[in-house]
Amino acid sequence: QFIQHYLRPVKTSFSCSGPSMLKAATIATTSTNARLHLVLRSLSSRMYTTGAPEELLVEKRVGVTSFVLNRPKALNALNLNQIKMFTPELKHAEEDSNVKMVMLSGAGEKAFCAGGDIKALYNGKEDRASQMDFFAEEYRLDHLTHTISKPYIALIDGITMGGGVGLSVHGRYRVATERSVFAMPETAIGFFPDVGGSYFLPRLKNNLGMYFALTGARIKGEDLVHAGIATHFVPSERMQSLKDRLYSVAPAAPAGDGAFELVENVLKEHAEAPSTENSVFLPHLQQIKETFGAQSVNEIFAALEKSDTEFAKKTLATLQKMSPLSLKVTFAGIRKGGFLKTLADCLAMEYRIAFHTMESHDFYEGVHSVLINKDKTAEWNPSSVEKVEDEQVMKYFKPCEGFDDLDLTIVDSEQ
């Protein structure tokens, strides 16, 4: 239901102002200092777009490269076109010694990024190469946000799901607001929490990662900091001030560790301690820790069935709607990911899972039920967790027939 709610269109606009290079260059009668001032102002605020129809905006100022996901009517859902524009620009920012920090945000007030282009994968059922190209390109970009040697600041102001999580959670700084909504709802469509979910989810405390992965539970605002998804909480009314402050300090920012220290000081100036008053999961933290620390999905179901709490009843009802096979594949992936050393290792594993998921009945059934037909009456196969065999699950971790494994050769700078 919440997936459909977030897919409603939203109107927005995005603009940029500042004198052009041409204007600065043609003021011949202006003094040298004034002429230089105009040129520097122009250079420090240049917005340009690549691709059509302007799905990714890239703003280059002195010391900062800023990216804006610009598909507000689709809640900034990530497609292959954006990914292929984003990656080389992010690599350039990494290599350019004049760039001291990178910022990422989403256009509009509704969403940072509501996920990946699931419908494109669904429609590409007969074109496995295109499907796997999407996953490979997306995972490479996610990995780059993790390994970049400069401050990477994701302003997750709004809905942040699936692909949006992959673009933000692996970076050094993740700034949430009261409008932030986090979820990994993939098991509801016969998929699994990818984009590095097998890396960051098992590293959350109190088995929260397993809880989020299996249930697709939503958390909002300050809860993102309590969970470890966000690093800072900044009220949305201060977001523009935060951006302006980062832009103002970037030109004089030192290279290396000094830039990180500068960014952290600016974030501290604008952030506030997250309240626990309206938390949706903290009151149930002990039960989450005990229940989702079980050794199997079947044990999780059994524990919830034995409990008489309202939380347990609602959680069990949620899990019973999910794809049983996806629940077990997700459980196995999260457990395995907890033992893998790097994000690159986890993404390589997820690439295999994605390949086999594209062959599965449940993915196409789930997407059709939730996103196409919207009747929410998926007929899962197998129909219950008891009927899912271990051999079915293990198949998802085997090599991809006809495709090489995903090789992320960039040295991982694990955080």
Short mmCIF file of C-alpha atoms in Angstrom, two decimals:
data_model
loop_
_atom_site.label_atom_id
_atom_site.label_comp_id
_atom_site.label_asym_id
_atom_site.label_seq_id
_atom_site.Cartn_x
_atom_site.Cartn_y
_atom_site.Cartn_z
CA GLN A 1 0.00 0.00 0.00
CA PHE A 2 2.75 2.46 0.88
CA ILE A 3 4.62 1.66 -2.33
CA GLN A 4 1.56 2.66 -4.36
CA HIS A 5 1.10 5.78 -2.22
CA TYR A 6 4.64 6.93 -2.95
CA LEU A 7 4.25 6.42 -6.69
CA ARG A 8 1.75 9.30 -6.97
CA PRO A 9 3.02 12.18 -9.18
CA VAL A 10 4.39 15.33 -7.59
CA LYS A 11 4.99 18.69 -9.24
CA THR A 12 8.23 20.51 -8.66
CA SER A 13 10.67 22.96 -10.20
CA PHE A 14 14.38 23.46 -9.99
CA SER A 15 16.25 26.60 -10.95
CA CYS A 16 19.68 28.08 -10.71
CA SER A 17 20.78 31.69 -10.94
CA GLY A 18 24.11 33.44 -11.46
CA PRO A 19 25.86 35.59 -14.09
CA SER A 20 27.02 33.73 -17.17
CA MET A 21 30.56 33.31 -18.33
CA LEU A 22 29.75 35.32 -21.45
CA LYS A 23 28.45 38.26 -19.48
CA ALA A 24 31.54 38.30 -17.26
CA ALA A 25 33.84 38.11 -20.26
CA THR A 26 32.26 41.02 -22.16
CA ILE A 27 32.44 43.70 -19.48
CA ALA A 28 35.52 45.28 -20.96
CA THR A 29 35.26 48.59 -19.16
CA THR A 30 35.11 47.12 -15.68
CA SER A 31 38.17 47.30 -13.48
CA THR A 32 40.40 44.23 -13.23
CA ASN A 33 39.22 43.36 -9.74
CA ALA A 34 35.52 43.75 -10.58
CA ARG A 35 35.95 41.74 -13.77
CA LEU A 36 37.73 38.97 -11.86
CA HIS A 37 34.98 39.01 -9.24
CA LEU A 38 32.31 38.42 -11.87
CA VAL A 39 34.23 35.59 -13.47
CA LEU A 40 34.79 33.86 -10.14
CA ARG A 41 31.13 34.16 -9.25
CA SER A 42 30.22 32.57 -12.57
CA LEU A 43 32.72 29.76 -12.17
CA SER A 44 31.59 29.08 -8.62
CA SER A 45 27.98 28.42 -9.62
CA ARG A 46 27.57 26.55 -12.88
CA MET A 47 24.60 24.25 -13.36
CA TYR A 48 24.46 22.06 -16.39
CA THR A 49 22.60 18.94 -17.37
CA THR A 50 23.62 15.86 -19.25
CA GLY A 51 21.29 13.57 -21.12
CA ALA A 52 17.62 14.10 -21.74
CA PRO A 53 15.22 14.94 -20.32
CA GLU A 54 17.50 16.47 -17.67
CA GLU A 55 17.19 13.52 -15.32
CA LEU A 56 20.42 14.32 -13.52
CA LEU A 57 21.50 17.86 -12.68
CA VAL A 58 25.17 18.53 -11.99
CA GLU A 59 26.20 21.76 -10.31
CA LYS A 60 29.86 22.66 -10.09
CA ARG A 61 31.01 25.34 -7.70
CA VAL A 62 34.47 26.06 -6.39
CA GLY A 63 35.33 23.07 -4.24
CA VAL A 64 31.96 21.29 -4.60
CA THR A 65 30.26 19.03 -7.13
CA SER A 66 26.55 18.72 -6.41
CA PHE A 67 24.23 16.14 -7.98
CA VAL A 68 20.44 16.37 -8.07
CA LEU A 69 18.27 13.41 -9.05
CA ASN A 70 15.67 15.12 -11.21
CA ARG A 71 12.70 12.82 -11.82
CA PRO A 72 10.28 14.28 -9.26
CA LYS A 73 7.13 12.95 -10.96
CA ALA A 74 8.59 9.44 -10.48
CA LEU A 75 9.78 10.32 -6.96
CA ASN A 76 13.32 10.47 -8.39
CA ALA A 77 13.33 6.71 -9.02
CA LEU A 78 16.71 5.72 -10.40
CA ASN A 79 17.00 4.55 -14.02
CA LEU A 80 19.91 3.35 -16.14
CA ASN A 81 20.21 6.67 -17.96
CA GLN A 82 20.85 8.50 -14.68
CA ILE A 83 23.29 5.88 -13.49
CA LYS A 84 25.36 6.08 -16.66
CA MET A 85 25.50 9.88 -16.38
CA PHE A 86 26.23 9.86 -12.65
CA THR A 87 29.15 7.41 -12.62
CA PRO A 88 31.64 9.26 -14.88
CA GLU A 89 30.80 12.59 -13.23
CA LEU A 90 31.44 11.12 -9.78
CA LYS A 91 34.71 9.62 -11.00
CA HIS A 92 35.72 13.03 -12.35
CA ALA A 93 34.93 14.62 -8.99
CA GLU A 94 37.12 12.02 -7.32
CA GLU A 95 40.04 12.70 -9.65
CA ASP A 96 39.76 16.52 -9.73
CA SER A 97 41.97 18.00 -7.02
CA ASN A 98 39.88 21.17 -7.04
CA VAL A 99 36.80 19.26 -5.84
CA LYS A 100 36.87 19.01 -2.04
CA MET A 101 33.42 17.48 -1.42
CA VAL A 102 30.39 15.97 -3.17
CA MET A 103 26.69 16.49 -2.38
CA LEU A 104 23.67 14.49 -3.54
CA SER A 105 20.00 15.41 -3.21
CA GLY A 106 16.65 14.81 -4.89
CA ALA A 107 14.44 17.33 -6.69
CA GLY A 108 11.19 18.31 -5.02
CA GLU A 109 10.01 17.95 -1.44
CA LYS A 110 8.60 14.42 -1.58
CA ALA A 111 11.53 12.14 -2.30
CA PHE A 112 15.27 11.77 -2.26
CA CYS A 113 15.01 8.61 -4.38
CA ALA A 114 12.15 6.13 -4.09
CA GLY A 115 14.02 3.18 -5.58
CA GLY A 116 15.25 1.68 -8.82
CA ASP A 117 13.36 1.32 -12.08
CA ILE A 118 11.63 -1.96 -11.23
CA LYS A 119 9.15 -1.71 -14.09
CA ALA A 120 12.01 -1.56 -16.60
CA LEU A 121 13.38 -4.81 -15.19
CA TYR A 122 9.89 -6.34 -15.35
CA ASN A 123 9.42 -5.28 -18.98
CA GLY A 124 12.89 -6.57 -19.86
CA LYS A 125 12.07 -10.17 -19.01
CA GLU A 126 13.18 -11.39 -22.43
CA ASP A 127 16.40 -9.35 -22.42
CA ARG A 128 18.57 -10.77 -19.67
CA ALA A 129 21.65 -8.86 -20.86
CA SER A 130 19.90 -5.51 -20.35
CA GLN A 131 18.65 -6.56 -16.94
CA MET A 132 22.11 -7.56 -15.79
CA ASP A 133 23.63 -4.41 -17.29
CA PHE A 134 21.34 -2.38 -15.04
CA PHE A 135 22.43 -4.27 -11.93
CA ALA A 136 26.12 -4.10 -12.84
CA GLU A 137 26.03 -0.35 -13.52
CA GLU A 138 23.97 0.37 -10.40
CA TYR A 139 26.19 -1.69 -8.13
CA ARG A 140 29.35 -0.08 -9.52
CA LEU A 141 27.94 3.34 -8.75
CA ASP A 142 26.93 2.28 -5.24
CA HIS A 143 30.45 0.99 -4.70
CA LEU A 144 31.96 4.26 -5.93
CA THR A 145 29.96 6.26 -3.37
CA HIS A 146 31.59 4.07 -0.73
CA THR A 147 35.16 4.22 -1.96
CA ILE A 148 35.35 7.91 -2.90
CA SER A 149 38.17 9.56 -0.96
CA LYS A 150 36.36 12.87 -0.44
CA PRO A 151 33.43 13.82 1.77
CA TYR A 152 30.26 12.43 0.17
CA ILE A 153 27.15 14.02 1.66
CA ALA A 154 23.73 12.53 0.87
CA LEU A 155 20.85 14.81 1.81
CA ILE A 156 18.10 12.20 2.22
CA ASP A 157 15.27 14.68 2.61
CA GLY A 158 12.20 12.62 1.67
CA ILE A 159 11.37 9.07 0.59
CA THR A 160 14.49 6.91 0.44
CA MET A 161 14.02 3.32 -0.69
CA GLY A 162 15.83 0.64 -2.65
CA GLY A 163 18.13 2.32 -5.17
CA GLY A 164 18.01 5.54 -3.17
CA VAL A 165 19.37 3.70 -0.17
CA GLY A 166 22.20 2.35 -2.30
CA LEU A 167 23.20 5.87 -3.38
CA SER A 168 23.25 7.20 0.17
CA VAL A 169 23.87 4.68 2.91
CA HIS A 170 27.37 3.67 1.77
CA GLY A 171 28.62 7.26 1.79
CA ARG A 172 30.33 8.94 4.72
CA TYR A 173 27.53 11.38 5.62
CA ARG A 174 23.76 10.77 5.43
CA VAL A 175 21.60 13.67 6.54
CA ALA A 176 17.94 12.96 7.39
CA THR A 177 15.10 15.41 8.01
CA GLU A 178 11.62 15.04 9.48
CA ARG A 179 10.44 14.29 5.91
CA SER A 180 12.78 11.31 5.49
CA VAL A 181 11.17 7.89 5.02
CA PHE A 182 13.38 4.79 4.81
CA ALA A 183 12.31 1.32 3.72
CA MET A 184 13.61 -1.74 1.89
CA PRO A 185 10.27 -3.27 0.76
CA GLU A 186 11.63 -5.70 -1.83
CA THR A 187 10.27 -8.95 -0.36
CA ALA A 188 6.75 -7.61 -1.10
CA ILE A 189 7.48 -7.90 -4.85
CA GLY A 190 9.45 -11.14 -4.86
CA PHE A 191 12.81 -9.37 -4.89
CA PHE A 192 15.45 -8.88 -2.18
CA PRO A 193 17.19 -5.89 -0.50
CA ASP A 194 20.09 -5.37 -2.89
CA VAL A 195 22.26 -2.25 -3.60
CA GLY A 196 24.56 -3.38 -0.79
CA GLY A 197 21.80 -4.34 1.63
CA SER A 198 23.69 -7.50 2.48
CA TYR A 199 26.56 -5.27 3.64
CA PHE A 200 24.96 -2.51 5.71
CA LEU A 201 21.87 -4.30 7.07
CA PRO A 202 23.65 -7.05 9.05
CA ARG A 203 25.91 -4.36 10.52
CA LEU A 204 23.01 -2.51 12.14
CA LYS A 205 22.68 -3.18 15.86
CA ASN A 206 20.04 -5.31 17.60
CA ASN A 207 19.16 -7.29 14.45
CA LEU A 208 17.40 -4.24 13.04
CA GLY A 209 18.82 -5.01 9.60
CA MET A 210 17.15 -8.41 9.44
CA TYR A 211 13.90 -6.85 10.66
CA PHE A 212 13.99 -4.12 8.00
CA ALA A 213 15.02 -6.58 5.27
CA LEU A 214 12.27 -9.12 5.85
CA THR A 215 9.35 -6.86 6.79
CA GLY A 216 10.04 -3.80 4.63
CA ALA A 217 9.22 -1.73 7.71
CA ARG A 218 9.13 2.04 7.27
CA ILE A 219 10.96 4.38 9.61
CA LYS A 220 10.87 8.14 9.50
CA GLY A 221 12.88 11.21 10.41
CA GLU A 222 14.89 10.91 13.59
CA ASP A 223 14.48 7.13 13.65
CA LEU A 224 16.94 6.93 10.75
CA VAL A 225 19.68 8.16 13.08
CA HIS A 226 18.62 5.83 15.90
CA ALA A 227 18.77 2.90 13.48
CA GLY A 228 22.18 3.85 12.05
CA ILE A 229 20.86 4.60 8.56
CA ALA A 230 21.55 8.35 8.84
CA THR A 231 24.51 10.02 10.50
CA HIS A 232 22.81 13.35 11.25
CA PHE A 233 19.34 14.81 11.71
CA VAL A 234 18.77 18.33 10.35
CA PRO A 235 15.28 19.90 10.25
CA SER A 236 14.22 20.56 6.66
CA GLU A 237 13.97 24.30 7.35
CA ARG A 238 17.75 24.32 7.90
CA MET A 239 18.60 22.29 4.81
CA GLN A 240 19.19 25.27 2.53
CA SER A 241 21.33 26.92 5.21
CA LEU A 242 23.37 23.72 5.44
CA LYS A 243 23.93 23.66 1.68
CA ASP A 244 24.88 27.34 1.61
CA ARG A 245 27.34 26.87 4.45
CA LEU A 246 29.01 23.92 2.74
CA TYR A 247 29.27 25.94 -0.48
CA SER A 248 30.83 28.84 1.39
CA VAL A 249 33.54 26.82 3.18
CA ALA A 250 34.41 24.53 0.26
CA PRO A 251 36.67 26.93 -1.69
CA ALA A 252 39.11 27.17 1.22
CA ALA A 253 38.74 23.55 2.35
CA PRO A 254 42.01 21.67 2.76
CA ALA A 255 42.58 18.39 1.02
CA GLY A 256 42.44 15.04 2.76
CA ASP A 257 41.34 14.69 6.37
CA GLY A 258 40.95 18.44 6.75
CA ALA A 259 37.98 18.45 4.38
CA PHE A 260 36.23 15.76 6.43
CA GLU A 261 36.81 17.72 9.62
CA LEU A 262 35.41 20.86 8.01
CA VAL A 263 32.28 19.05 6.78
CA GLU A 264 31.72 17.47 10.18
CA ASN A 265 31.91 20.87 11.89
CA VAL A 266 29.34 22.31 9.48
CA LEU A 267 27.02 19.35 10.03
CA LYS A 268 27.31 19.77 13.79
CA GLU A 269 26.35 23.43 13.44
CA HIS A 270 23.07 22.51 11.75
CA ALA A 271 22.19 19.12 13.26
CA GLU A 272 20.21 18.49 16.38
CA ALA A 273 19.99 15.49 18.68
CA PRO A 274 17.26 13.14 17.43
CA SER A 275 14.28 12.72 19.72
CA THR A 276 13.08 9.27 20.77
CA GLU A 277 9.57 10.45 21.55
CA ASN A 278 7.87 9.29 18.34
CA SER A 279 10.08 6.32 17.48
CA VAL A 280 8.23 3.46 15.82
CA PHE A 281 10.76 0.75 16.62
CA LEU A 282 12.61 1.70 19.82
CA PRO A 283 9.70 0.61 22.07
CA HIS A 284 9.94 -2.84 20.44
CA LEU A 285 13.72 -3.04 20.22
CA GLN A 286 14.15 -5.92 22.65
CA GLN A 287 11.59 -8.08 20.87
CA ILE A 288 13.13 -7.23 17.50
CA LYS A 289 16.58 -8.18 18.79
CA GLU A 290 15.40 -11.52 20.15
CA THR A 291 13.00 -12.49 17.36
CA PHE A 292 15.08 -11.52 14.35
CA GLY A 293 18.21 -13.02 15.81
CA ALA A 294 16.70 -16.47 15.18
CA GLN A 295 18.54 -19.02 13.09
CA SER A 296 15.91 -19.33 10.34
CA VAL A 297 12.83 -17.70 8.87
CA ASN A 298 10.73 -20.55 10.24
CA GLU A 299 11.99 -19.77 13.75
CA ILE A 300 11.12 -16.10 13.31
CA PHE A 301 7.57 -17.07 12.33
CA ALA A 302 7.32 -19.44 15.30
CA ALA A 303 8.52 -16.78 17.76
CA LEU A 304 6.01 -14.26 16.46
CA GLU A 305 3.20 -16.80 16.63
CA LYS A 306 3.98 -17.52 20.28
CA SER A 307 4.03 -13.85 21.26
CA ASP A 308 0.84 -12.12 22.35
CA THR A 309 2.07 -8.55 21.76
CA GLU A 310 0.34 -6.33 19.21
CA PHE A 311 3.69 -5.68 17.58
CA ALA A 312 4.24 -9.42 17.04
CA LYS A 313 0.78 -9.88 15.55
CA LYS A 314 1.23 -7.02 13.09
CA THR A 315 4.74 -8.13 12.15
CA LEU A 316 3.59 -11.70 11.52
CA ALA A 317 0.69 -10.48 9.38
CA THR A 318 3.16 -8.41 7.34
CA LEU A 319 5.55 -11.32 6.80
CA GLN A 320 2.72 -13.62 5.72
CA LYS A 321 2.05 -11.29 2.76
CA MET A 322 5.62 -11.42 1.49
CA SER A 323 7.08 -13.88 -1.01
CA PRO A 324 8.13 -16.91 1.07
CA LEU A 325 11.03 -17.63 -1.28
CA SER A 326 12.19 -14.01 -1.15
CA LEU A 327 12.07 -14.09 2.64
CA LYS A 328 14.37 -17.10 2.76
CA VAL A 329 16.74 -15.84 0.07
CA THR A 330 16.90 -12.47 1.85
CA PHE A 331 17.56 -14.13 5.20
CA ALA A 332 20.41 -16.17 3.72
CA GLY A 333 21.89 -13.12 1.98
CA ILE A 334 21.84 -10.99 5.12
CA ARG A 335 23.44 -13.77 7.16
CA LYS A 336 26.16 -14.38 4.55
CA GLY A 337 26.77 -10.67 4.09
CA GLY A 338 27.51 -10.28 7.78
CA PHE A 339 30.57 -12.50 7.33
CA LEU A 340 31.84 -10.97 4.08
CA LYS A 341 34.58 -8.39 4.57
CA THR A 342 33.81 -5.71 1.98
CA LEU A 343 30.96 -4.02 0.19
CA ALA A 344 32.49 -5.27 -3.07
CA ASP A 345 32.14 -8.88 -1.90
CA CYS A 346 28.52 -8.29 -0.92
CA LEU A 347 27.65 -6.64 -4.23
CA ALA A 348 29.23 -9.54 -6.12
CA MET A 349 27.02 -11.93 -4.15
CA GLU A 350 23.94 -9.76 -4.78
CA TYR A 351 24.68 -9.75 -8.51
CA ARG A 352 24.30 -13.53 -8.48
CA ILE A 353 21.08 -13.31 -6.47
CA ALA A 354 19.71 -10.69 -8.87
CA PHE A 355 20.48 -12.93 -11.86
CA HIS A 356 18.53 -15.84 -10.43
CA THR A 357 15.73 -13.56 -9.24
CA MET A 358 15.22 -12.42 -12.84
CA GLU A 359 14.47 -16.08 -13.64
CA SER A 360 12.00 -16.51 -10.80
CA HIS A 361 8.22 -16.68 -10.89
CA ASP A 362 7.78 -14.61 -7.76
CA PHE A 363 9.51 -11.47 -9.06
CA TYR A 364 7.23 -11.09 -12.08
CA GLU A 365 4.20 -12.14 -10.05
CA GLY A 366 5.02 -9.65 -7.32
CA VAL A 367 5.71 -6.69 -9.60
CA HIS A 368 2.55 -7.41 -11.59
CA SER A 369 0.46 -7.62 -8.42
CA VAL A 370 1.85 -4.57 -6.63
CA LEU A 371 2.91 -2.18 -9.40
CA ILE A 372 1.05 -3.21 -12.57
CA ASN A 373 -2.33 -4.65 -11.63
CA LYS A 374 -2.20 -3.18 -8.12
CA ASP A 375 -4.55 -5.83 -6.79
CA LYS A 376 -2.07 -7.09 -4.18
CA THR A 377 -3.16 -10.69 -4.71
CA ALA A 378 0.14 -12.30 -5.66
CA GLU A 379 0.16 -16.08 -5.85
CA TRP A 380 3.59 -16.98 -4.54
CA ASN A 381 5.36 -20.19 -5.49
CA PRO A 382 6.10 -21.84 -3.08
CA SER A 383 3.06 -20.57 -1.19
CA SER A 384 4.48 -20.74 2.36
CA VAL A 385 7.86 -20.63 4.10
CA GLU A 386 7.39 -24.26 5.15
CA LYS A 387 7.31 -25.30 1.48
CA VAL A 388 10.54 -23.52 0.51
CA GLU A 389 13.36 -26.06 0.21
CA ASP A 390 16.96 -25.27 1.11
CA GLU A 391 18.05 -26.25 -2.41
CA GLN A 392 15.80 -23.58 -3.89
CA VAL A 393 17.46 -20.94 -1.73
CA MET A 394 21.04 -22.05 -2.36
CA LYS A 395 20.49 -21.85 -6.11
CA TYR A 396 20.40 -18.05 -5.82
CA PHE A 397 24.03 -17.94 -4.67
CA LYS A 398 25.45 -19.98 -7.55
CA PRO A 399 27.33 -18.41 -10.51
CA CYS A 400 25.33 -16.75 -13.29
CA GLU A 401 25.12 -18.99 -16.32
CA GLY A 402 26.35 -17.08 -19.37
CA PHE A 403 27.53 -14.06 -17.34
CA ASP A 404 30.77 -13.35 -15.51
CA ASP A 405 30.68 -12.51 -11.83
CA LEU A 406 30.64 -8.82 -10.95
CA ASP A 407 34.24 -7.73 -10.46
CA LEU A 408 34.72 -4.52 -8.50
CA THR A 409 38.48 -4.11 -8.68
CA ILE A 410 38.58 -0.66 -7.02
CA VAL A 411 40.33 -0.89 -3.67
CA ASP A 412 37.67 -0.81 -0.96
CA SER A 413 38.18 1.85 1.71
CA GLU A 414 35.87 0.23 4.23
CA GLN A 415 34.47 2.53 6.88
#
